[in-house]
PDB file of C-alpha atoms in Angstrom:
ATOM      1  CA  TYR A   1      14.726  -3.651 -39.005  1.00 79.00           C
ATOM      2  CA  VAL A   2      13.470  -1.588 -36.083  1.00 83.00           C
ATOM      3  CA  GLU A   3       9.813  -0.811 -35.592  1.00 88.00           C
ATOM      4  CA  LYS A   4       8.205   0.618 -32.456  1.00 90.00           C
ATOM      5  CA  GLU A   5      11.450   0.160 -30.498  1.00 85.00           C
ATOM      6  CA  ILE A   6      11.630  -3.560 -31.364  1.00 90.00           C
ATOM      7  CA  ALA A   7      14.538  -4.771 -33.471  1.00 89.00           C
ATOM      8  CA  THR A   8      14.177  -7.855 -35.645  1.00 93.00           C
ATOM      9  CA  ILE A   9      17.387  -9.458 -36.863  1.00 93.00           C
ATOM     10  CA  GLN A  10      18.378 -12.700 -38.532  1.00 93.00           C
ATOM     11  CA  ALA A  11      21.744 -14.409 -38.740  1.00 92.00           C
ATOM     12  CA  GLY A  12      22.797 -17.805 -39.991  1.00 88.00           C
ATOM     13  CA  ALA A  13      25.604 -19.917 -41.304  1.00 85.00           C
ATOM     14  CA  GLY A  14      26.117 -22.221 -44.243  1.00 88.00           C
ATOM     15  CA  ILE A  15      26.049 -25.866 -43.213  1.00 89.00           C
ATOM     16  CA  VAL A  16      28.240 -28.181 -45.281  1.00 93.00           C
ATOM     17  CA  TYR A  17      29.398 -31.793 -44.917  1.00 94.00           C
ATOM     18  CA  ASN A  18      32.309 -31.131 -42.575  1.00 96.00           C
ATOM     19  CA  SER A  19      30.741 -28.286 -40.581  1.00 95.00           C
ATOM     20  CA  LYS A  20      31.253 -28.355 -36.842  1.00 96.00           C
ATOM     21  CA  PRO A  21      27.997 -27.469 -35.070  1.00 93.00           C
ATOM     22  CA  GLU A  22      29.705 -25.418 -32.355  1.00 95.00           C
ATOM     23  CA  ASP A  23      31.582 -23.387 -34.985  1.00 95.00           C
ATOM     24  CA  GLU A  24      28.364 -22.694 -36.885  1.00 94.00           C
ATOM     25  CA  VAL A  25      26.625 -21.557 -33.689  1.00 95.00           C
ATOM     26  CA  ASN A  26      29.508 -19.215 -32.890  1.00 95.00           C
ATOM     27  CA  GLU A  27      29.475 -17.831 -36.441  1.00 94.00           C
ATOM     28  CA  SER A  28      25.752 -17.094 -36.199  1.00 95.00           C
ATOM     29  CA  LEU A  29      26.124 -15.468 -32.780  1.00 96.00           C
ATOM     30  CA  ASN A  30      28.994 -13.286 -33.999  1.00 95.00           C
ATOM     31  CA  LYS A  31      26.983 -12.159 -37.022  1.00 94.00           C
ATOM     32  CA  ALA A  32      23.977 -11.372 -34.842  1.00 96.00           C
ATOM     33  CA  GLN A  33      26.115  -9.473 -32.341  1.00 96.00           C
ATOM     34  CA  ALA A  34      27.501  -7.264 -35.094  1.00 93.00           C
ATOM     35  CA  VAL A  35      23.970  -6.242 -36.074  1.00 92.00           C
ATOM     36  CA  ILE A  36      22.956  -5.737 -32.440  1.00 91.00           C
ATOM     37  CA  ASN A  37      25.971  -3.483 -31.903  1.00 94.00           C
ATOM     38  CA  ALA A  38      25.106  -1.456 -35.002  1.00 91.00           C
ATOM     39  CA  ILE A  39      21.548  -0.950 -33.778  1.00 89.00           C
ATOM     40  CA  LYS A  40      22.781   0.097 -30.324  1.00 89.00           C
ATOM     41  CA  ASN A  41      25.251   2.538 -31.880  1.00 91.00           C
ATOM     42  CA  ALA A  42      22.439   4.073 -33.932  1.00 87.00           C
ATOM     43  CA  HIS A  43      20.807   5.066 -30.596  1.00 73.00           C
ATOM     44  CA  TYR A  44      17.590   3.097 -30.962  1.00 57.00           C
TER      45      TYR A  44
END
């Protein structure tokens, strides 16, 4: 959400037995970037 020009976002990944840490980090970053882009495009 955005309040007083500060955006708060959360993103995560599901960790399972054969998860690769670097893949999970990249998944979380990609999810977060999608939200960041949406906020930027909304002209906040």
